[in-house]
XYZ file of C-alpha atoms in Angstrom:
653
model
C 17.509 0.032 -9.136
C 15.386 -1.718 -11.483
C 15.549 -2.663 -14.600
C 12.857 -0.509 -16.563
C 13.533 -2.815 -20.034
C 14.349 -6.528 -20.500
C 14.063 -7.644 -24.270
C 15.170 -11.602 -24.242
C 13.993 -15.095 -26.295
C 14.456 -17.889 -24.103
C 18.204 -17.703 -24.183
C 19.318 -14.771 -24.321
C 18.021 -12.277 -22.045
C 19.739 -8.165 -21.814
C 18.106 -5.512 -19.547
C 18.828 -2.105 -19.124
C 18.453 0.456 -16.396
C 16.513 4.024 -16.268
C 19.118 5.702 -17.938
C 19.669 3.219 -20.417
C 23.310 1.262 -19.081
C 23.119 -2.457 -20.834
C 23.456 -3.817 -17.210
C 22.835 -7.720 -18.030
C 23.182 -10.192 -20.829
C 22.638 -14.055 -19.441
C 23.371 -16.517 -21.998
C 22.838 -19.356 -23.415
C 20.381 -19.853 -20.039
C 17.668 -16.848 -18.918
C 19.368 -16.760 -15.446
C 22.392 -17.682 -15.712
C 26.523 -17.473 -16.552
C 25.896 -13.492 -16.653
C 28.525 -11.117 -19.380
C 27.850 -7.844 -18.077
C 27.500 -8.099 -14.583
C 25.601 -5.443 -13.340
C 28.680 -2.452 -15.090
C 27.342 -0.538 -17.442
C 27.784 -1.113 -20.950
C 27.039 2.755 -22.439
C 25.925 4.574 -25.138
C 27.868 8.303 -25.459
C 27.223 10.663 -28.840
C 30.135 12.938 -29.850
C 28.474 17.120 -31.343
C 30.595 19.094 -33.031
C 32.850 19.168 -30.137
C 31.279 17.859 -27.676
C 30.530 15.098 -26.211
C 27.931 13.141 -24.278
C 26.624 10.065 -22.226
C 23.512 9.026 -22.406
C 23.176 8.328 -18.460
C 23.875 12.054 -17.525
C 21.671 14.982 -16.093
C 21.445 17.359 -19.949
C 19.486 14.209 -21.155
C 15.375 13.111 -20.999
C 14.565 9.828 -21.407
C 10.983 8.263 -22.065
C 11.090 4.787 -20.689
C 8.905 2.166 -22.981
C 7.753 -0.530 -25.535
C 6.451 0.295 -28.344
C 2.753 -0.823 -28.685
C 2.001 -5.105 -27.732
C 5.472 -6.208 -28.667
C 9.729 -7.372 -26.912
C 10.358 -4.276 -29.082
C 11.645 -0.687 -27.246
C 10.543 2.285 -27.602
C 12.444 4.733 -26.226
C 12.635 8.690 -26.293
C 16.130 10.954 -24.940
C 16.379 14.565 -25.833
C 19.307 16.997 -25.195
C 18.388 20.298 -24.914
C 21.878 22.027 -25.079
C 23.483 19.575 -27.825
C 20.231 20.498 -29.981
C 19.507 16.254 -30.753
C 17.254 13.351 -29.490
C 17.452 9.975 -30.018
C 14.431 7.985 -31.303
C 16.096 3.455 -30.283
C 14.506 0.455 -30.731
C 16.071 -1.957 -28.899
C 15.129 -6.137 -29.232
C 16.275 -10.019 -29.582
C 15.818 -11.448 -32.244
C 12.587 -14.451 -31.795
C 15.038 -17.271 -32.402
C 18.699 -16.126 -32.963
C 20.666 -15.029 -29.910
C 21.423 -11.051 -31.535
C 20.733 -7.659 -29.564
C 19.470 -5.645 -32.444
C 18.768 -2.040 -31.828
C 17.365 1.236 -33.730
C 19.118 4.927 -33.720
C 16.686 7.302 -35.017
C 19.497 10.945 -34.671
C 17.738 13.941 -35.066
C 19.943 17.552 -35.960
C 17.655 20.001 -33.844
C 20.021 22.498 -34.944
C 20.251 25.097 -37.271
C 23.506 24.532 -39.448
C 25.105 20.849 -40.983
C 26.637 19.171 -37.816
C 28.565 15.642 -37.663
C 27.630 13.659 -35.039
C 28.722 10.128 -33.906
C 27.308 7.821 -31.973
C 30.688 5.851 -28.929
C 29.455 2.200 -27.988
C 30.491 0.905 -24.746
C 31.455 -3.350 -24.330
C 32.056 -3.453 -20.338
C 31.904 -7.688 -21.277
C 32.938 -10.125 -18.078
C 32.490 -13.466 -20.294
C 31.582 -16.525 -18.371
C 30.669 -13.501 -15.005
C 35.081 -12.820 -14.921
C 36.985 -10.555 -16.608
C 39.856 -12.903 -16.185
C 41.182 -13.880 -19.478
C 38.795 -12.278 -21.324
C 39.741 -11.181 -24.695
C 38.779 -7.939 -27.283
C 39.667 -7.790 -31.125
C 39.113 -5.840 -33.423
C 37.805 -8.465 -37.109
C 39.290 -6.099 -40.029
C 38.419 -8.975 -43.007
C 34.239 -8.326 -41.048
C 35.366 -4.832 -40.226
C 33.331 -5.940 -36.286
C 35.383 -5.612 -32.941
C 34.745 -9.376 -30.539
C 34.707 -10.490 -27.795
C 35.387 -13.621 -26.887
C 36.817 -16.060 -23.721
C 36.041 -20.372 -24.044
C 33.533 -21.557 -25.339
C 31.273 -17.488 -25.430
C 31.855 -15.448 -27.900
C 30.352 -11.434 -28.236
C 30.327 -9.631 -31.547
C 29.059 -6.111 -32.500
C 29.028 -4.766 -35.861
C 26.177 -2.025 -36.941
C 25.526 0.301 -40.450
C 24.754 4.581 -40.419
C 24.525 5.829 -44.231
C 27.997 7.401 -43.881
C 29.346 3.108 -43.890
C 30.686 0.559 -41.008
C 32.725 1.019 -38.027
C 33.658 3.500 -38.014
C 36.419 3.935 -35.056
C 36.963 2.188 -33.038
C 39.207 0.885 -30.121
C 39.505 -2.071 -26.832
C 41.779 -1.928 -23.455
C 42.592 -3.393 -20.403
C 39.373 -1.747 -17.637
C 38.892 -1.043 -13.781
C 42.790 -2.854 -13.869
C 46.100 -0.469 -12.804
C 44.227 2.118 -12.673
C 43.209 2.200 -16.650
C 39.520 3.216 -16.541
C 38.618 1.677 -19.761
C 38.191 2.830 -23.532
C 34.793 4.801 -22.440
C 37.480 7.767 -20.759
C 38.867 7.136 -24.381
C 35.732 7.989 -26.808
C 35.042 11.187 -24.785
C 37.083 13.862 -27.749
C 35.323 11.793 -29.928
C 38.260 10.220 -31.022
C 39.853 6.869 -30.216
C 42.505 5.218 -30.318
C 42.786 2.430 -32.843
C 44.250 -0.188 -30.221
C 43.565 -3.021 -32.615
C 43.891 -5.971 -29.534
C 44.126 -6.644 -25.961
C 43.440 -9.448 -22.993
C 42.299 -9.698 -19.532
C 39.731 -7.270 -17.861
C 38.622 -5.771 -21.218
C 36.550 -3.404 -22.839
C 35.980 -2.150 -25.523
C 34.446 0.900 -28.024
C 32.801 1.399 -31.495
C 32.058 4.598 -33.212
C 28.829 5.796 -36.369
C 28.868 9.353 -38.152
C 26.112 10.634 -39.309
C 26.460 14.104 -41.007
C 23.029 15.524 -40.736
C 21.323 18.821 -42.771
C 19.143 20.921 -40.076
C 16.687 19.759 -38.568
C 17.459 16.426 -41.024
C 16.685 12.885 -38.730
C 18.905 9.848 -39.950
C 17.854 6.548 -38.658
C 22.378 3.990 -37.987
C 21.454 0.806 -37.198
C 23.787 -1.475 -34.177
C 24.081 -5.644 -33.084
C 25.421 -7.782 -30.983
C 25.478 -11.361 -31.987
C 26.449 -14.436 -29.166
C 27.604 -17.611 -29.537
C 29.447 -20.880 -28.344
C 32.410 -20.281 -31.557
C 33.470 -17.429 -33.681
C 32.084 -19.676 -37.219
C 28.445 -18.825 -35.231
C 29.141 -15.269 -34.834
C 29.980 -14.792 -37.365
C 28.260 -16.472 -39.808
C 25.355 -14.345 -37.384
C 27.105 -11.281 -38.493
C 26.425 -12.217 -41.719
C 22.511 -13.350 -41.400
C 22.079 -9.517 -39.955
C 23.607 -8.289 -43.239
C 21.833 -10.544 -45.541
C 17.854 -9.796 -44.141
C 18.714 -5.956 -42.962
C 18.870 -4.995 -39.533
C 16.261 -2.692 -39.545
C 14.016 -5.484 -41.236
C 14.793 -8.103 -38.807
C 13.609 -5.535 -35.982
C 10.199 -5.122 -37.542
C 9.642 -9.398 -38.183
C 10.470 -9.237 -33.485
C 7.860 -6.405 -33.013
C 4.974 -8.158 -35.421
C 5.830 -12.127 -33.976
C 5.354 -10.912 -30.094
C 2.296 -8.755 -31.096
C 1.620 -11.919 -32.744
C 1.919 -13.949 -29.669
C 0.513 -11.618 -26.956
C -2.418 -11.431 -29.001
C -3.227 -15.119 -30.119
C -5.794 -15.476 -26.993
C -9.238 -13.680 -28.012
C -10.153 -12.298 -24.760
C -13.101 -10.355 -23.984
C -11.097 -7.391 -20.868
C -15.435 -6.783 -20.568
C -15.503 -3.548 -18.267
C -11.446 -3.535 -18.108
C -9.491 -0.273 -18.297
C -7.407 -0.045 -21.481
C -4.822 0.482 -18.659
C -5.341 -2.739 -16.941
C -5.671 -4.324 -20.132
C -1.817 -2.854 -20.903
C -0.084 -4.026 -18.739
C -1.702 -7.254 -18.749
C -0.283 -7.288 -21.929
C 2.720 -6.043 -20.921
C 3.028 -9.061 -18.188
C 2.888 -11.883 -20.225
C 4.785 -10.539 -22.511
C 7.253 -9.628 -19.304
C 7.281 -13.648 -18.425
C 7.971 -14.895 -21.646
C 11.662 -13.215 -21.042
C 12.607 -14.629 -18.029
C 11.847 -18.783 -18.851
C 14.295 -20.217 -20.384
C 13.478 -22.403 -23.428
C 15.093 -25.923 -21.000
C 11.941 -24.814 -18.967
C 13.175 -22.531 -16.073
C 10.964 -20.053 -14.847
C 13.270 -17.486 -13.377
C 12.295 -15.549 -9.980
C 14.118 -12.615 -12.222
C 17.361 -11.457 -13.304
C 17.977 -7.857 -11.997
C 21.205 -7.488 -10.660
C 21.708 -5.263 -8.238
C 20.272 -7.144 -6.030
C 24.496 -8.900 -5.018
C 24.987 -5.944 -3.437
C 22.792 -6.349 -1.041
C 23.856 -9.803 0.170
C 25.746 -11.139 -2.203
C 23.562 -13.720 -3.329
C 20.549 -12.950 -6.603
C 17.205 -14.572 -7.343
C 18.380 -15.495 -11.421
C 16.490 -19.171 -9.393
C 14.516 -20.717 -10.537
C 11.713 -21.615 -7.543
C 9.566 -23.765 -7.963
C 7.116 -22.850 -5.606
C 6.872 -19.377 -7.909
C 7.424 -21.072 -10.836
C 4.778 -23.313 -10.264
C 2.615 -20.174 -10.029
C 3.760 -18.408 -12.473
C 2.829 -21.466 -14.403
C -0.428 -21.304 -14.122
C -1.163 -18.786 -15.033
C 1.197 -18.693 -17.912
C -1.268 -21.796 -18.746
C -5.272 -20.389 -17.303
C -3.947 -17.449 -20.294
C -3.910 -20.231 -23.126
C 0.502 -20.158 -22.603
C 1.120 -24.224 -22.338
C 3.650 -24.438 -25.004
C 5.093 -21.733 -23.906
C 5.237 -23.554 -19.392
C 5.231 -27.146 -20.688
C 8.647 -27.820 -20.329
C 8.811 -26.026 -16.271
C 7.197 -29.587 -15.864
C 10.399 -31.570 -17.331
C 12.562 -29.793 -15.771
C 10.854 -30.340 -12.891
C 10.445 -33.930 -13.108
C 13.836 -34.268 -13.506
C 15.260 -32.481 -10.584
C 12.776 -33.743 -7.930
C 14.869 -35.856 -5.573
C 15.542 -39.713 -5.261
C 12.877 -39.562 -2.467
C 9.548 -37.742 -4.208
C 11.094 -34.006 -3.412
C 11.587 -30.745 -4.465
C 15.125 -28.927 -3.234
C 14.560 -25.693 -2.192
C 15.464 -23.682 -5.472
C 17.687 -24.941 -8.901
C 19.652 -22.597 -11.300
C 18.806 -22.757 -15.227
C 20.482 -25.456 -16.309
C 19.233 -27.906 -13.852
C 22.185 -27.623 -11.155
C 20.805 -27.164 -7.437
C 21.034 -23.439 -6.121
C 22.569 -22.032 -3.093
C 20.389 -22.477 0.655
C 20.563 -20.540 3.308
C 18.151 -24.414 4.655
C 20.360 -26.410 7.391
C 20.095 -30.141 7.286
C 20.761 -30.020 11.680
C 19.065 -27.312 14.153
C 20.676 -27.910 17.257
C 21.697 -31.516 16.503
C 18.709 -32.380 15.426
C 18.281 -33.561 11.912
C 15.951 -32.504 9.517
C 14.828 -31.636 5.257
C 16.081 -29.027 4.739
C 13.137 -28.053 2.274
C 9.795 -25.919 1.391
C 6.666 -28.900 0.811
C 4.981 -26.215 -1.234
C 7.154 -26.122 -3.586
C 6.441 -30.159 -4.292
C 2.941 -29.858 -3.479
C 2.238 -26.160 -5.697
C 3.907 -28.351 -8.857
C 1.323 -31.107 -9.017
C -0.996 -28.190 -8.751
C -0.575 -26.084 -11.272
C 0.817 -29.086 -13.606
C -3.085 -30.410 -13.122
C -4.219 -26.568 -13.866
C -1.700 -26.479 -17.157
C -4.060 -30.175 -18.656
C -7.930 -28.831 -18.061
C -6.300 -25.199 -19.662
C -4.241 -27.406 -22.315
C -5.917 -31.333 -22.556
C -2.681 -31.686 -23.778
C -3.116 -36.107 -22.288
C -0.153 -37.211 -23.553
C 2.467 -34.453 -21.738
C 1.173 -34.591 -18.735
C 0.859 -38.870 -18.985
C 4.599 -39.340 -20.140
C 5.235 -37.147 -16.110
C 2.369 -39.387 -14.381
C 5.054 -42.161 -13.473
C 7.904 -39.003 -13.513
C 6.568 -37.017 -11.547
C 3.103 -36.635 -10.354
C 3.629 -40.075 -8.636
C 6.473 -39.965 -7.560
C 5.684 -36.334 -5.869
C 2.484 -38.101 -4.374
C 3.651 -40.507 -2.608
C 6.045 -38.171 -0.372
C 3.381 -35.626 0.115
C 1.600 -38.825 1.825
C 4.437 -40.021 3.945
C 6.569 -36.997 5.002
C 2.739 -36.063 7.378
C 2.818 -36.271 10.667
C 1.876 -39.082 12.688
C -0.615 -37.249 15.502
C -0.662 -34.138 14.389
C -1.884 -35.989 9.764
C -0.707 -32.356 9.021
C 2.629 -32.278 6.683
C 5.768 -32.431 9.164
C 7.782 -29.692 10.117
C 9.369 -27.350 6.925
C 10.032 -24.000 6.115
C 6.978 -20.870 4.697
C 7.123 -20.325 1.107
C 8.782 -16.513 2.563
C 11.553 -19.032 3.488
C 12.227 -17.946 7.510
C 10.757 -19.704 9.699
C 10.598 -23.507 10.326
C 7.039 -24.856 10.976
C 3.319 -26.940 9.611
C 2.023 -23.763 8.306
C -1.064 -23.339 6.998
C -0.359 -22.335 3.752
C 1.675 -24.816 2.782
C -0.974 -28.255 4.542
C -3.314 -26.449 1.974
C -0.671 -26.922 -0.706
C -0.086 -30.847 -0.110
C -3.781 -31.089 -0.201
C -4.509 -29.228 -3.298
C -1.186 -30.899 -4.769
C -3.075 -34.395 -3.666
C -5.862 -33.853 -4.959
C -4.533 -33.050 -8.763
C -2.663 -36.455 -8.087
C -6.041 -38.240 -7.482
C -7.525 -36.035 -10.166
C -4.266 -37.593 -12.821
C -5.204 -41.108 -11.571
C -9.023 -41.544 -12.489
C -8.193 -40.039 -15.882
C -5.815 -42.209 -16.834
C -7.984 -44.330 -14.954
C -5.995 -46.046 -12.455
C -8.534 -45.776 -9.425
C -6.305 -47.286 -6.381
C -3.659 -44.186 -6.058
C -6.743 -42.269 -7.248
C -8.973 -43.290 -3.263
C -5.056 -42.798 -1.431
C -5.087 -39.930 -2.846
C -7.977 -38.289 -2.542
C -8.073 -39.698 1.154
C -5.106 -37.875 2.160
C -5.738 -35.002 0.865
C -9.192 -35.127 3.198
C -7.541 -36.319 5.706
C -4.908 -33.307 5.494
C -8.170 -30.903 5.767
C -9.536 -32.867 8.443
C -5.979 -32.268 10.230
C -6.079 -28.359 8.792
C -9.832 -27.630 10.588
C -8.455 -29.560 13.893
C -5.206 -27.577 14.087
C -4.760 -24.249 12.629
C -8.294 -22.763 12.625
C -8.084 -21.009 15.833
C -12.140 -21.255 17.358
C -10.578 -18.623 20.139
C -9.813 -15.899 17.998
C -12.568 -16.973 14.677
C -9.707 -17.645 11.713
C -7.588 -19.726 10.355
C -3.529 -19.605 12.487
C -0.697 -18.602 9.785
C 1.130 -21.966 11.406
C 2.759 -24.219 15.011
C 5.198 -25.234 15.787
C 5.684 -28.250 17.659
C 7.588 -27.252 21.310
C 10.885 -29.798 22.445
C 8.061 -31.611 24.859
C 6.130 -32.387 22.195
C 3.300 -29.667 22.500
C 2.045 -26.861 19.644
C 2.905 -23.383 19.819
C 0.276 -20.978 17.779
C 0.823 -18.373 15.484
C -1.593 -15.621 15.668
C 0.128 -13.857 12.237
C -2.407 -12.565 10.155
C -0.393 -13.687 6.867
C -1.318 -12.463 2.944
C -0.331 -15.999 1.984
C -4.208 -16.960 3.212
C -5.597 -16.754 0.470
C -4.565 -20.535 -0.367
C -7.007 -21.624 1.627
C -10.345 -20.876 -0.771
C -7.525 -20.202 -3.925
C -6.834 -23.939 -3.865
C -10.490 -24.285 -3.080
C -8.721 -26.202 0.325
C -13.124 -24.586 1.862
C -15.867 -22.850 0.361
C -15.088 -18.549 -1.055
C -17.964 -18.519 2.019
C -17.120 -20.356 4.335
C -17.434 -18.346 7.285
C -13.922 -19.731 8.475
C -12.683 -18.477 5.779
C -13.848 -14.835 5.689
C -13.368 -14.090 9.055
C -9.143 -15.316 7.410
C -9.388 -13.279 5.344
C -10.956 -10.313 6.566
C -8.254 -10.072 8.350
C -6.198 -9.823 6.206
C -7.790 -7.241 5.175
C -7.881 -5.601 7.936
C -4.477 -5.938 9.496
C -1.639 -6.016 6.098
C -3.506 -2.731 5.264
C -0.627 -0.594 4.786
C -1.791 2.546 5.780
C -0.981 4.973 3.963
C -0.598 7.405 0.781
C 0.771 4.787 -0.781
C -1.418 1.607 -0.023
C -1.527 -2.232 -0.632
C -1.007 -5.025 1.240
C 2.347 -6.017 2.587
C 2.624 -9.966 3.411
C 2.355 -10.746 7.135
C 2.163 -8.293 10.241
C 5.907 -6.671 11.096
C 7.722 -8.276 8.328
C 11.210 -6.686 8.189
C 12.422 -7.747 4.570
C 13.327 -4.534 3.278
C 12.348 -2.904 6.129
C 10.900 0.883 5.723
C 9.512 1.973 8.434
C 9.525 1.350 12.375
C 5.852 2.275 12.917
C 3.920 -1.477 12.451
C 0.635 0.595 13.114
C 0.359 2.147 10.489
C 2.801 0.388 7.913
C 2.577 -3.267 8.739
C 5.702 -4.039 6.311
C 5.758 -2.218 3.169
C 3.110 -3.278 0.168
C 3.600 -6.605 -1.888
C 2.441 -6.370 -5.107
C 1.354 -10.037 -5.192
C 0.023 -9.941 -1.837
C -2.294 -7.275 -2.498
C -3.391 -9.348 -5.751
C -4.207 -11.981 -3.882
C -6.643 -9.892 -1.856
C -7.891 -8.711 -4.816
C -8.190 -12.195 -5.787
C -10.904 -12.595 -2.609
C -12.748 -9.480 -3.366
C -13.670 -10.899 -6.443
C -13.991 -14.816 -5.504
C -16.882 -13.219 -2.877
C -18.201 -10.946 -5.151
C -21.524 -11.570 -5.477
C -22.475 -8.374 -8.382
C -21.376 -6.706 -10.161
C -20.391 -3.712 -8.531
C -19.000 -5.884 -6.042
C -15.904 -6.145 -8.290
C -15.113 -2.471 -7.983
C -12.911 -3.098 -5.389
C -10.900 -5.516 -7.078
C -11.070 -4.000 -9.432
C -9.376 -0.364 -8.232
C -6.405 -3.015 -7.083
C -5.561 -3.874 -10.668
C -5.972 -0.067 -11.405
C -3.427 0.857 -7.919
C -0.955 -1.647 -9.179
C -0.595 0.420 -12.752
C -0.408 3.414 -10.677
C 2.921 1.454 -9.433
C 4.051 -0.560 -12.446
C 7.263 1.878 -13.816
C 6.622 3.927 -17.029
C 7.043 1.338 -19.027
C 5.138 -1.114 -17.514
C 7.335 -2.589 -15.625
C 5.952 -4.362 -11.140
C 8.623 -3.968 -8.427
C 8.177 -7.183 -5.728
C 7.258 -4.356 -2.936
C 6.935 -0.474 -2.545
C 8.545 2.344 -0.132
C 5.500 2.768 1.650
C 5.884 6.365 1.577
C 7.264 7.382 -1.268
C 5.797 3.934 -3.825
C 9.619 3.371 -5.686
C 10.236 0.226 -6.134
C 11.891 -2.064 -3.857
C 14.578 -4.714 -4.374
C 14.376 -6.323 -7.472
C 12.264 -4.947 -10.877
C 10.764 -6.958 -12.577
C 9.367 -9.753 -10.868
C 8.051 -12.612 -12.956
C 5.777 -13.410 -10.000
C 4.310 -10.097 -9.782
C 3.700 -9.790 -13.418
C 2.231 -13.397 -13.419
C -0.088 -12.451 -10.430
C -1.475 -9.296 -12.228
C -2.578 -11.375 -15.175
C -4.180 -14.148 -12.996
C -5.869 -11.451 -11.061
C -7.274 -10.429 -14.264
C -8.107 -13.296 -15.768
C -9.639 -14.398 -11.982
C -11.545 -10.640 -12.494
C -12.176 -12.111 -15.463
C -13.928 -15.120 -14.906
C -16.118 -13.649 -12.412
C -17.564 -11.089 -14.349
C -18.677 -13.623 -17.258
C -20.615 -15.290 -14.192
C -21.728 -13.171 -12.965
C -23.268 -12.419 -16.083
């Protein structure tokens, strides 16, 4: 299930599903230690003897965000209960405080008492073993704790603070949890429980006919009781409504800090551009990790997740954000990579947000032969992105500091990890992490990485390394022309594989990532070989259904929805469709020729969720999101394509 609403600040990230359950809560790293873990913390309402959770079918829900901010704008209406709720959720821009505002309207012709119930199904440090939930009579709060994680819940209405509470056992010995206790409108008041526990608190409102009143709820997260007690007092002292208003203002200022002429782009494209900037920001940890996605429902498919920093994804995302004017936001990413760099100069498959090495399926040994279990494009693209960062922000001091710790060791590895006779990068895993060989995409990134290193060497007056890096890049490009271009078919190959007898096997599969040939400036956009390659991508990877879009490659099996490969070569991916738009933008020679890529931007808008969230891929028949949502890479690629479009408009004008 996608996560259509996400709020966060770089240290606290909270995700909601389309039925308004809190499904993920990450702290103290974005993407590491999910203290909800996909369970259902939810909101319920009691009205004059009738009870309903907001996930039930009687509710009509509208999910979105307040204008240009990371504060939600959610509406829920229940006709039979004659009640409606307007909700705003946000995370404080600096502190780990989740704030919620609920405006409750009584649509009945009589005065009524309405009670709101907040259930907390936490599994602190990703396990329910050893948790404690307790009512604090001094502060009139309920908090959960284990070791160095504390979560304190509180709130207020015009009638007062927490009206009822109960803590108890969940999912153990037939105990379902205190959420069941809430369904008669009364909570038992049990003050403490340990082990697999949950808690529920309620708030009371007295409303006249057709009257509306507002209540506030907040959750303070910290590493000690003193920390959450201090945060709770901070909310009480500063007023939760004023704090939530300041959160909205902050993000509105943040997303509009760059003055930009959006030319002829429709308002809905501009809106998704800004939404994408905000959503990308929620997926960036304050210590530098840029997370691929944090939708924990992916766990049910393979018992692993997307909450990792893939250097490739992170580099392309950082590049897009830098071009959009957010160099400061992504600057810590490059420090993270410098610290993670292997002593031999390469980055590994993926990393946890705390900098430790993430899980991997790339082996060190295949058929008795030792190999390096890496995707070389991940190392190369970080250098490319760092140069893009420098071009955008001109932060020469930061780049000078990274020259010795990141640029030089990584460039040395790229120069050395070259096949002695082919003069191409040695075999590594492709960007989709599925096959090992020598790929056009990987080779293009190595060229771009070495050119970036050469430019840094020139910037810092390191003439000897400048020549070495530039010569290495040109050698890779020449080898690509010799071995990765096939004159018989008139286009570039996906890649080649080394046979045991020393020969080479060609991979003729049409692959969307071949866009790197022009996007990374390996070859000019008007090179006939590039043109024929990209025309093959447009022809062979188009999804011939009403949904449309473009697949990753011919015969893509990941979350496969169709066996009709002729019409559906694979599920349509957001990033792959945008790569086609990038090609159309790059080759356009008139403003009229930009209509097609503009239509692709509108295609992305149409296939976003109501809140603006973009998934990884789509069902080719229904258009429903497939795999994780939001996918950070999808949003960053939309940002990058919009910027390329605007650059082209200015160029053609």
